[in-house]
Amino acid sequence: MSDQNEKLKQLKTSSMDRRLSIAKASLLAGTRWAASSASSIFSSEEEKEKKRKQAMKEQANYLVQEIGKLKGSIVKIGQMMALYGEHFLPEEITQALNTLNNQTVALAWPAIKQQLVSQLGSKLNDLTIDHEPIGTASLAQVHRATRKSDGLELVLKIQYPGVADAIDSDMSLFKNMLKLTRMVPQTREFDQWFDEVREMMHREVNYEVEAATTRRFAQRLKEDPRYGVPQIIDDYCTNQVLCMTFERGVPINSPVMLSLPQERRNLLGEASLEIAVRELFEWGEMQTDPNFGNYLVRLGNGEDIKDKIILLDFGAIRQFDNQLLKVACNLIKAGYHHDAEAMVNAMSGYEFFDAMPLSIKPDMAKVFLLATEAFSTPLNNPDLPAGVMDQHNRYDWKKSQLHSRVMQRASKSMASRYFSVPPKEFMFISRKFIGAYTFMTVIEAKTNVRKMITPFL
């Protein structure tokens, strides 16, 4: 963790402070942008494009630096834009926004203690709290604690004071910033997407909802030894502090994961995807942030004690309506049978698909067929690349390079020119599956996902 000198003493939460910083940054970026466009009037097309990309990269990095100094919801908005923006933001912007994660500076202990005193009062005396955070994010930071009476190990997620109240003004700020810099097309879809991010932000700071969701998932998974969910400790929860049991485990991308035998990695990979499938087919709600920091693996002993995936964060939860779930189910079913005609037919009953010209659907179906390749079998899918699936229908995630192949196919597809911003629900579902796919790729799992999904179809 960074040393005390680097920590923020306090947050710039007044909307005036924030507005000035961002307005200054955006205007500067906007004028630099205009200047770079003017300077390339007499250049060749190729040269112009090169200059344009370079200028955009510089603007985006500059803006991101300024945002990073503010903390709070504006940073989280930037992170969400990076996560989902690859479909409709210029690559230079998403790359710059992606660095926001690494720029989160912790808030110093005196300011955090003040927040804890205001939230928990005398109950604070029950706990011994580590002054160094074990995690910092844009809206909160996490500190370990021990209950003095029985030594129970806890974590406290402490929301920064004032961030919840700043969300709406930060959203307008961010939107104006993108308008001022003229880097993003302002369309109806873009406005809808912004409203969705606003809603997600408000859900993210609602700790009562997060506590209830954590309990719900713990209840659903309590009989399944492959998963662990922290237990919420009500005594120390308020609307700005969330308290739960401390859960041990190793990060997914820890080198120790790759030293596990192949079979154990395969089982962990299956379990990671099964959650996404059950969320979609059984529970109708999804944890939509498949960031690796939200999972740990508690290693077993390779015999009677099984490896366990610890699910940590239930702040970004999204409910889906039955019609959408039915459409998603039909798309996966068409992928399971690797049936192009069924895939085209599955693209209906949902506004986005119903508005799409028929001529585009076959092209779009190819993208979906590729994305669901792992659900098919060599017997019904002649397009499976050699060696990515064995005779037991186990799919080799690392070898398949599925995500980059899907992205390539999607960008070549006619459909990519037809819509700039895909429907938000599809972004969440595809992001969740990409998260599970990446999980399996990182631990080099080979999984028979076909067998796992069969009962749901």
Short mmCIF file of C-alpha atoms in Angstrom, two decimals:
data_model
loop_
_atom_site.label_atom_id
_atom_site.label_comp_id
_atom_site.label_asym_id
_atom_site.label_seq_id
_atom_site.Cartn_x
_atom_site.Cartn_y
_atom_site.Cartn_z
CA MET A 1 0.00 0.00 0.00
CA SER A 2 1.23 3.56 -0.62
CA ASP A 3 2.73 5.41 2.33
CA GLN A 4 0.88 7.92 4.48
CA ASN A 5 2.20 10.96 2.57
CA GLU A 6 0.57 9.78 -0.61
CA LYS A 7 -2.86 9.35 0.94
CA LEU A 8 -5.55 11.96 0.45
CA LYS A 9 -6.29 14.00 3.55
CA GLN A 10 -9.80 14.80 2.36
CA LEU A 11 -12.02 14.50 -0.70
CA LYS A 12 -13.02 17.25 -3.09
CA THR A 13 -16.71 16.59 -2.69
CA SER A 14 -18.20 20.03 -3.22
CA SER A 15 -19.75 20.01 -6.67
CA MET A 16 -18.24 23.45 -7.31
CA ASP A 17 -14.68 22.16 -6.74
CA ARG A 18 -15.31 19.15 -8.94
CA ARG A 19 -17.02 21.10 -11.68
CA LEU A 20 -14.16 23.55 -11.93
CA SER A 21 -11.49 20.85 -12.15
CA ILE A 22 -13.35 18.96 -14.85
CA ALA A 23 -14.46 22.01 -16.84
CA LYS A 24 -10.88 23.22 -16.89
CA ALA A 25 -9.60 19.82 -17.99
CA SER A 26 -12.28 19.32 -20.67
CA LEU A 27 -11.85 22.78 -22.14
CA LEU A 28 -8.12 22.34 -22.30
CA ALA A 29 -8.57 18.95 -23.95
CA GLY A 30 -11.15 20.42 -26.35
CA THR A 31 -8.90 23.30 -27.41
CA ARG A 32 -5.88 21.01 -27.82
CA TRP A 33 -8.08 18.70 -29.89
CA ALA A 34 -9.19 21.59 -32.13
CA ALA A 35 -5.61 22.79 -32.49
CA SER A 36 -4.38 19.36 -33.51
CA SER A 37 -7.22 19.04 -36.07
CA ALA A 38 -6.34 22.48 -37.51
CA SER A 39 -2.66 21.65 -37.74
CA SER A 40 -3.36 18.62 -39.90
CA ILE A 41 -5.48 20.34 -42.57
CA PHE A 42 -2.79 19.98 -45.23
CA SER A 43 -1.66 16.47 -44.31
CA SER A 44 -2.49 13.30 -46.23
CA GLU A 45 -5.48 11.20 -45.06
CA GLU A 46 -3.18 8.63 -43.51
CA GLU A 47 -1.14 11.30 -41.74
CA LYS A 48 -4.36 12.98 -40.52
CA GLU A 49 -5.63 9.73 -39.07
CA LYS A 50 -2.32 9.11 -37.30
CA LYS A 51 -2.30 12.63 -35.85
CA ARG A 52 -5.95 12.33 -34.86
CA LYS A 53 -5.32 9.09 -32.97
CA GLN A 54 -2.24 10.50 -31.25
CA ALA A 55 -4.12 13.66 -30.22
CA MET A 56 -7.06 11.65 -28.95
CA LYS A 57 -4.75 9.47 -26.91
CA GLU A 58 -3.12 12.52 -25.34
CA GLN A 59 -6.48 14.18 -24.57
CA ALA A 60 -7.89 11.02 -23.07
CA ASN A 61 -4.82 10.44 -20.87
CA TYR A 62 -4.87 14.02 -19.70
CA LEU A 63 -8.56 13.89 -18.80
CA VAL A 64 -8.13 10.59 -17.00
CA GLN A 65 -5.29 12.05 -14.92
CA GLU A 66 -7.56 14.90 -13.85
CA ILE A 67 -10.45 12.55 -13.05
CA GLY A 68 -8.12 10.31 -11.03
CA LYS A 69 -7.38 13.22 -8.67
CA LEU A 70 -11.05 13.57 -7.76
CA LYS A 71 -12.00 10.11 -6.45
CA GLY A 72 -15.65 9.31 -5.84
CA SER A 73 -18.29 8.51 -8.38
CA ILE A 74 -16.69 10.32 -11.32
CA VAL A 75 -13.88 7.74 -11.22
CA LYS A 76 -16.35 4.87 -11.03
CA ILE A 77 -18.27 6.32 -13.99
CA GLY A 78 -15.00 6.39 -15.92
CA GLN A 79 -14.31 2.77 -14.95
CA MET A 80 -17.78 1.65 -16.07
CA MET A 81 -17.30 3.46 -19.35
CA ALA A 82 -14.01 1.60 -19.78
CA LEU A 83 -15.63 -1.73 -18.95
CA TYR A 84 -18.57 -1.46 -21.34
CA GLY A 85 -17.35 1.25 -23.69
CA GLU A 86 -15.32 -0.96 -26.04
CA HIS A 87 -18.47 -1.27 -28.15
CA PHE A 88 -18.96 2.44 -28.77
CA LEU A 89 -16.06 4.54 -27.53
CA PRO A 90 -12.84 5.15 -29.48
CA GLU A 91 -10.17 2.68 -28.39
CA GLU A 92 -7.88 5.51 -27.21
CA ILE A 93 -10.51 6.60 -24.68
CA THR A 94 -11.26 3.14 -23.27
CA GLN A 95 -7.52 2.47 -22.94
CA ALA A 96 -7.02 5.67 -20.98
CA LEU A 97 -10.10 5.04 -18.82
CA ASN A 98 -8.83 1.54 -18.09
CA THR A 99 -5.90 3.02 -16.19
CA LEU A 100 -8.25 4.65 -13.66
CA ASN A 101 -8.22 1.48 -11.58
CA ASN A 102 -4.53 1.84 -10.84
CA GLN A 103 -4.80 5.48 -9.88
CA THR A 104 -6.98 5.08 -6.80
CA VAL A 105 -5.26 6.70 -3.82
CA ALA A 106 -6.38 5.70 -0.31
CA LEU A 107 -8.07 8.14 2.05
CA ALA A 108 -5.95 8.64 5.19
CA TRP A 109 -7.06 6.96 8.44
CA PRO A 110 -8.18 10.12 10.34
CA ALA A 111 -10.77 10.87 7.63
CA ILE A 112 -11.92 7.21 7.53
CA LYS A 113 -12.10 7.06 11.33
CA GLN A 114 -14.28 10.18 11.35
CA GLN A 115 -16.66 8.48 8.90
CA LEU A 116 -16.74 5.31 11.08
CA VAL A 117 -17.48 7.30 14.24
CA SER A 118 -20.34 9.11 12.52
CA GLN A 119 -21.76 5.79 11.24
CA LEU A 120 -21.17 3.35 14.11
CA GLY A 121 -20.80 5.54 17.21
CA SER A 122 -19.91 3.61 20.38
CA LYS A 123 -20.13 0.22 18.58
CA LEU A 124 -16.72 1.08 17.20
CA ASN A 125 -15.30 0.12 20.59
CA ASP A 126 -16.27 -3.55 19.94
CA LEU A 127 -13.72 -3.73 17.11
CA THR A 128 -10.00 -3.53 16.52
CA ILE A 129 -9.57 -2.06 13.04
CA ASP A 130 -6.43 -2.08 10.86
CA HIS A 131 -5.59 1.49 9.85
CA GLU A 132 -4.13 0.36 6.52
CA PRO A 133 -6.83 -0.51 3.95
CA ILE A 134 -6.63 -3.90 2.21
CA GLY A 135 -8.42 -2.47 -0.80
CA THR A 136 -9.26 0.97 -2.19
CA ALA A 137 -11.77 1.75 -4.88
CA SER A 138 -13.41 4.88 -6.21
CA LEU A 139 -16.43 4.85 -3.89
CA ALA A 140 -15.17 3.08 -0.78
CA GLN A 141 -12.20 1.43 0.86
CA VAL A 142 -11.98 -1.84 2.75
CA HIS A 143 -10.35 -2.35 6.15
CA ARG A 144 -9.82 -5.57 8.10
CA ALA A 145 -11.13 -5.73 11.66
CA THR A 146 -11.49 -8.17 14.57
CA ARG A 147 -14.40 -8.37 17.00
CA LYS A 148 -12.83 -8.15 20.47
CA SER A 149 -15.41 -10.38 22.19
CA ASP A 150 -14.74 -13.54 20.16
CA GLY A 151 -11.88 -12.78 17.73
CA LEU A 152 -14.19 -13.03 14.66
CA GLU A 153 -12.30 -11.73 11.61
CA LEU A 154 -14.26 -9.11 9.69
CA VAL A 155 -13.96 -6.65 6.83
CA LEU A 156 -15.57 -3.23 6.75
CA LYS A 157 -16.40 -1.63 3.43
CA ILE A 158 -16.52 2.07 4.22
CA GLN A 159 -18.16 4.41 1.75
CA TYR A 160 -16.42 7.75 1.26
CA PRO A 161 -18.45 10.61 2.76
CA GLY A 162 -20.41 12.60 0.18
CA VAL A 163 -19.94 10.26 -2.82
CA ALA A 164 -23.56 9.09 -2.89
CA ASP A 165 -24.80 12.70 -3.02
CA ALA A 166 -22.38 13.62 -5.80
CA ILE A 167 -23.49 10.91 -8.29
CA ASP A 168 -26.01 12.93 -10.28
CA SER A 169 -23.82 16.01 -10.60
CA ASP A 170 -20.82 13.81 -11.45
CA MET A 171 -22.84 12.08 -14.20
CA SER A 172 -23.71 15.43 -15.78
CA LEU A 173 -20.08 16.47 -15.43
CA PHE A 174 -18.83 13.38 -17.17
CA LYS A 175 -21.38 13.71 -19.95
CA ASN A 176 -20.53 17.38 -20.51
CA MET A 177 -16.87 16.53 -20.48
CA LEU A 178 -17.35 14.04 -23.33
CA LYS A 179 -19.44 16.61 -25.22
CA LEU A 180 -16.89 19.38 -24.75
CA THR A 181 -14.06 17.23 -26.04
CA ARG A 182 -16.22 16.12 -29.01
CA MET A 183 -14.67 12.66 -28.82
CA VAL A 184 -17.91 10.63 -28.65
CA PRO A 185 -20.99 10.58 -30.92
CA GLN A 186 -23.99 11.95 -28.97
CA THR A 187 -26.86 9.61 -29.87
CA ARG A 188 -30.10 8.42 -28.26
CA GLU A 189 -28.42 5.11 -27.41
CA PHE A 190 -25.61 6.99 -25.76
CA ASP A 191 -28.11 8.91 -23.57
CA GLN A 192 -29.86 5.67 -22.62
CA TRP A 193 -26.54 4.11 -21.77
CA PHE A 194 -25.70 7.09 -19.57
CA ASP A 195 -29.00 6.68 -17.69
CA GLU A 196 -28.15 3.03 -17.14
CA VAL A 197 -24.74 3.91 -15.69
CA ARG A 198 -26.44 6.44 -13.40
CA GLU A 199 -28.78 3.72 -12.11
CA MET A 200 -25.85 1.34 -11.62
CA MET A 201 -24.02 4.02 -9.64
CA HIS A 202 -26.98 4.52 -7.32
CA ARG A 203 -27.26 0.76 -6.79
CA GLU A 204 -23.56 0.54 -6.07
CA VAL A 205 -23.79 2.95 -3.10
CA ASN A 206 -26.92 1.30 -1.67
CA TYR A 207 -25.42 -0.96 1.00
CA GLU A 208 -28.80 -2.24 2.21
CA VAL A 209 -29.47 -3.70 -1.22
CA GLU A 210 -25.94 -5.12 -1.39
CA ALA A 211 -26.34 -6.79 2.03
CA ALA A 212 -29.67 -8.31 0.98
CA THR A 213 -28.20 -9.58 -2.31
CA THR A 214 -25.19 -11.09 -0.51
CA ARG A 215 -27.58 -12.97 1.81
CA ARG A 216 -29.68 -14.16 -1.13
CA PHE A 217 -26.67 -15.61 -2.97
CA ALA A 218 -25.32 -17.16 0.25
CA GLN A 219 -28.69 -18.88 0.74
CA ARG A 220 -28.79 -20.17 -2.86
CA LEU A 221 -25.27 -21.59 -2.69
CA LYS A 222 -25.11 -22.80 0.91
CA GLU A 223 -25.46 -26.50 -0.02
CA ASP A 224 -22.83 -26.29 -2.77
CA PRO A 225 -19.28 -26.87 -1.46
CA ARG A 226 -17.77 -25.29 -4.61
CA TYR A 227 -18.73 -21.75 -3.54
CA GLY A 228 -18.32 -19.51 -0.52
CA VAL A 229 -20.08 -16.20 0.18
CA PRO A 230 -19.18 -13.90 3.12
CA GLN A 231 -21.71 -13.63 5.94
CA ILE A 232 -23.14 -10.16 6.60
CA ILE A 233 -22.73 -9.02 10.22
CA ASP A 234 -25.71 -6.73 10.82
CA ASP A 235 -24.46 -5.18 14.06
CA TYR A 236 -21.88 -3.12 12.21
CA CYS A 237 -23.80 -2.30 9.03
CA THR A 238 -25.25 1.13 8.25
CA ASN A 239 -26.19 2.75 4.95
CA GLN A 240 -22.51 3.74 4.48
CA VAL A 241 -20.71 0.85 6.15
CA LEU A 242 -21.00 -2.80 5.14
CA CYS A 243 -19.60 -5.40 7.53
CA MET A 244 -19.02 -9.05 6.65
CA THR A 245 -16.80 -11.98 7.58
CA PHE A 246 -13.24 -11.96 6.27
CA GLU A 247 -12.76 -14.78 3.74
CA ARG A 248 -9.35 -16.20 2.90
CA GLY A 249 -8.28 -17.20 -0.58
CA VAL A 250 -5.78 -16.62 -3.39
CA PRO A 251 -6.43 -14.34 -6.38
CA ILE A 252 -7.39 -16.05 -9.67
CA ASN A 253 -4.29 -14.73 -11.43
CA SER A 254 -1.94 -15.90 -8.67
CA PRO A 255 0.87 -18.16 -10.03
CA VAL A 256 -0.16 -20.85 -7.51
CA MET A 257 -3.37 -21.40 -9.55
CA LEU A 258 -1.38 -22.68 -12.55
CA SER A 259 0.50 -25.14 -10.35
CA LEU A 260 -2.76 -26.97 -9.55
CA PRO A 261 -3.39 -30.25 -11.42
CA GLN A 262 -5.37 -29.83 -14.66
CA GLU A 263 -8.44 -31.61 -13.26
CA ARG A 264 -8.79 -29.21 -10.32
CA ARG A 265 -8.46 -26.22 -12.66
CA ASN A 266 -11.11 -27.72 -14.93
CA LEU A 267 -13.56 -28.01 -12.01
CA LEU A 268 -12.90 -24.40 -10.93
CA GLY A 269 -13.45 -23.24 -14.52
CA GLU A 270 -16.77 -25.09 -14.72
CA ALA A 271 -17.88 -23.60 -11.42
CA SER A 272 -17.05 -20.07 -12.60
CA LEU A 273 -19.18 -20.45 -15.74
CA GLU A 274 -21.98 -22.31 -13.98
CA ILE A 275 -22.66 -19.24 -11.83
CA ALA A 276 -23.23 -17.12 -14.96
CA VAL A 277 -25.51 -19.80 -16.44
CA ARG A 278 -27.57 -20.17 -13.26
CA GLU A 279 -27.88 -16.40 -12.87
CA LEU A 280 -29.32 -16.26 -16.35
CA PHE A 281 -31.46 -19.41 -16.47
CA GLU A 282 -32.49 -19.89 -12.86
CA TRP A 283 -32.30 -16.73 -10.79
CA GLY A 284 -32.99 -13.99 -13.36
CA GLU A 285 -30.42 -11.66 -11.79
CA MET A 286 -26.74 -11.25 -12.37
CA GLN A 287 -23.69 -9.87 -10.60
CA THR A 288 -22.57 -7.75 -13.54
CA ASP A 289 -18.99 -6.89 -12.57
CA PRO A 290 -16.84 -9.95 -13.37
CA ASN A 291 -13.68 -8.16 -12.25
CA PHE A 292 -11.04 -10.58 -10.89
CA GLY A 293 -10.89 -8.65 -7.63
CA ASN A 294 -14.41 -9.92 -6.90
CA TYR A 295 -13.29 -13.57 -6.67
CA LEU A 296 -10.85 -15.54 -4.57
CA VAL A 297 -10.08 -19.26 -4.61
CA ARG A 298 -9.77 -21.08 -1.29
CA LEU A 299 -7.61 -24.07 -2.10
CA GLY A 300 -8.58 -27.52 -0.84
CA ASN A 301 -6.20 -30.40 -0.22
CA GLY A 302 -6.80 -32.22 -3.52
CA GLU A 303 -8.75 -34.97 -1.74
CA ASP A 304 -11.73 -34.61 0.59
CA ILE A 305 -11.60 -30.78 0.95
CA LYS A 306 -12.60 -29.26 -2.39
CA ASP A 307 -11.37 -26.00 -3.91
CA LYS A 308 -13.89 -23.21 -3.38
CA ILE A 309 -14.61 -20.02 -5.34
CA ILE A 310 -15.27 -17.16 -2.90
CA LEU A 311 -17.71 -14.62 -4.37
CA LEU A 312 -16.99 -11.25 -2.83
CA ASP A 313 -18.86 -8.31 -4.24
CA PHE A 314 -22.62 -8.02 -4.83
CA GLY A 315 -22.85 -4.27 -5.37
CA ALA A 316 -23.34 -4.39 -9.14
CA ILE A 317 -26.45 -6.55 -9.38
CA ARG A 318 -28.90 -6.44 -12.29
CA GLN A 319 -32.35 -8.04 -12.58
CA PHE A 320 -33.56 -9.13 -16.04
CA ASP A 321 -37.14 -9.46 -17.24
CA ASN A 322 -38.49 -12.82 -18.40
CA GLN A 323 -38.74 -11.82 -22.05
CA LEU A 324 -35.05 -10.94 -22.22
CA LEU A 325 -34.12 -14.15 -20.40
CA LYS A 326 -36.17 -16.14 -22.91
CA VAL A 327 -34.34 -14.46 -25.82
CA ALA A 328 -30.93 -15.08 -24.20
CA CYS A 329 -31.88 -18.71 -23.56
CA ASN A 330 -32.90 -19.18 -27.21
CA LEU A 331 -29.62 -17.67 -28.44
CA ILE A 332 -27.62 -20.06 -26.26
CA LYS A 333 -29.80 -22.99 -27.36
CA ALA A 334 -29.12 -22.13 -31.02
CA GLY A 335 -25.39 -22.06 -30.19
CA TYR A 336 -25.71 -25.43 -28.43
CA HIS A 337 -27.16 -26.94 -31.63
CA HIS A 338 -24.87 -24.76 -33.77
CA ASP A 339 -27.87 -23.95 -35.94
CA ALA A 340 -27.61 -20.74 -37.99
CA GLU A 341 -31.32 -20.70 -38.87
CA ALA A 342 -32.35 -21.18 -35.22
CA MET A 343 -29.94 -18.38 -34.28
CA VAL A 344 -31.59 -15.97 -36.74
CA ASN A 345 -35.04 -17.01 -35.44
CA ALA A 346 -33.88 -16.47 -31.85
CA MET A 347 -33.18 -12.85 -32.71
CA SER A 348 -36.71 -11.60 -32.15
CA GLY A 349 -39.14 -10.68 -29.40
CA TYR A 350 -36.83 -7.94 -28.19
CA GLU A 351 -36.84 -4.31 -29.35
CA PHE A 352 -33.21 -4.28 -30.44
CA PHE A 353 -33.63 -7.36 -32.66
CA ASP A 354 -37.09 -6.46 -33.93
CA ALA A 355 -35.78 -3.10 -35.20
CA MET A 356 -32.85 -4.75 -36.98
CA PRO A 357 -33.13 -5.15 -40.77
CA LEU A 358 -33.58 -8.82 -41.72
CA SER A 359 -30.65 -8.59 -44.11
CA ILE A 360 -28.24 -8.02 -41.21
CA LYS A 361 -29.40 -10.91 -39.03
CA PRO A 362 -27.52 -13.80 -40.75
CA ASP A 363 -24.28 -11.85 -40.38
CA MET A 364 -25.03 -11.14 -36.73
CA ALA A 365 -25.95 -14.81 -36.20
CA LYS A 366 -22.42 -15.79 -37.24
CA VAL A 367 -21.01 -13.63 -34.45
CA PHE A 368 -23.33 -15.29 -31.90
CA LEU A 369 -22.55 -18.78 -33.23
CA LEU A 370 -18.86 -18.07 -32.75
CA ALA A 371 -19.41 -16.66 -29.24
CA THR A 372 -21.29 -19.84 -28.22
CA GLU A 373 -18.76 -22.18 -29.87
CA ALA A 374 -17.87 -23.84 -26.53
CA PHE A 375 -21.49 -25.00 -26.08
CA SER A 376 -21.45 -26.92 -29.37
CA THR A 377 -19.74 -30.23 -30.22
CA PRO A 378 -17.41 -31.41 -33.04
CA LEU A 379 -20.35 -33.49 -34.30
CA ASN A 380 -22.58 -30.48 -35.03
CA ASN A 381 -19.99 -27.73 -35.51
CA PRO A 382 -17.69 -28.14 -38.52
CA ASP A 383 -16.29 -24.64 -37.83
CA LEU A 384 -14.56 -25.67 -34.58
CA PRO A 385 -10.83 -24.94 -34.96
CA ALA A 386 -8.63 -28.05 -34.81
CA GLY A 387 -7.60 -29.08 -31.32
CA VAL A 388 -9.81 -26.75 -29.26
CA MET A 389 -12.18 -29.55 -28.17
CA ASP A 390 -11.20 -33.10 -27.20
CA GLN A 391 -13.20 -36.32 -27.55
CA HIS A 392 -14.83 -35.67 -24.15
CA ASN A 393 -16.15 -32.30 -25.42
CA ARG A 394 -13.71 -30.47 -23.16
CA TYR A 395 -13.01 -27.02 -24.59
CA ASP A 396 -9.49 -25.62 -24.32
CA TRP A 397 -10.05 -21.97 -23.39
CA LYS A 398 -6.48 -20.76 -23.69
CA LYS A 399 -5.94 -22.39 -27.08
CA SER A 400 -9.27 -21.17 -28.47
CA GLN A 401 -8.51 -17.41 -28.11
CA LEU A 402 -12.27 -17.06 -28.30
CA HIS A 403 -12.64 -13.48 -27.08
CA SER A 404 -10.28 -11.98 -29.65
CA ARG A 405 -11.81 -14.10 -32.44
CA VAL A 406 -15.31 -12.91 -31.50
CA MET A 407 -14.17 -9.27 -31.36
CA GLN A 408 -12.53 -9.59 -34.80
CA ARG A 409 -15.62 -11.19 -36.32
CA ALA A 410 -17.91 -8.60 -34.71
CA SER A 411 -15.89 -5.66 -36.01
CA LYS A 412 -15.89 -7.09 -39.55
CA SER A 413 -19.60 -7.81 -39.34
CA MET A 414 -22.13 -5.65 -41.23
CA ALA A 415 -24.03 -5.41 -37.97
CA SER A 416 -21.25 -3.44 -36.32
CA ARG A 417 -21.97 -0.60 -38.74
CA TYR A 418 -25.67 -0.87 -38.06
CA PHE A 419 -25.60 -0.02 -34.37
CA SER A 420 -23.19 2.09 -32.38
CA VAL A 421 -24.27 1.12 -28.86
CA PRO A 422 -25.65 -2.40 -28.35
CA PRO A 423 -28.51 -2.78 -25.84
CA LYS A 424 -27.25 -2.44 -22.30
CA GLU A 425 -28.68 -5.79 -21.15
CA PHE A 426 -26.64 -7.58 -23.81
CA MET A 427 -23.56 -5.69 -22.72
CA PHE A 428 -24.05 -6.99 -19.18
CA ILE A 429 -24.68 -10.58 -20.24
CA SER A 430 -21.82 -10.67 -22.74
CA ARG A 431 -19.50 -8.96 -20.23
CA LYS A 432 -20.40 -11.62 -17.64
CA PHE A 433 -19.66 -14.48 -20.03
CA ILE A 434 -16.44 -12.79 -21.15
CA GLY A 435 -15.53 -12.62 -17.44
CA ALA A 436 -16.09 -16.36 -17.04
CA TYR A 437 -14.28 -17.10 -20.32
CA THR A 438 -11.31 -15.02 -19.13
CA PHE A 439 -11.34 -16.78 -15.75
CA MET A 440 -11.05 -20.13 -17.55
CA THR A 441 -8.37 -18.82 -19.92
CA VAL A 442 -6.23 -17.43 -17.10
CA ILE A 443 -6.27 -20.70 -15.13
CA GLU A 444 -5.91 -22.66 -18.42
CA ALA A 445 -8.99 -24.77 -17.73
CA LYS A 446 -10.47 -27.29 -20.19
CA THR A 447 -14.18 -27.66 -19.51
CA ASN A 448 -17.15 -29.54 -20.86
CA VAL A 449 -19.60 -26.65 -20.76
CA ARG A 450 -22.00 -28.56 -22.98
CA LYS A 451 -22.64 -31.15 -20.29
CA MET A 452 -23.15 -28.41 -17.70
CA ILE A 453 -25.69 -26.45 -19.73
CA THR A 454 -27.71 -29.44 -20.95
CA PRO A 455 -29.98 -29.61 -17.85
CA PHE A 456 -30.95 -25.95 -18.28
CA LEU A 457 -32.04 -26.40 -21.89
#
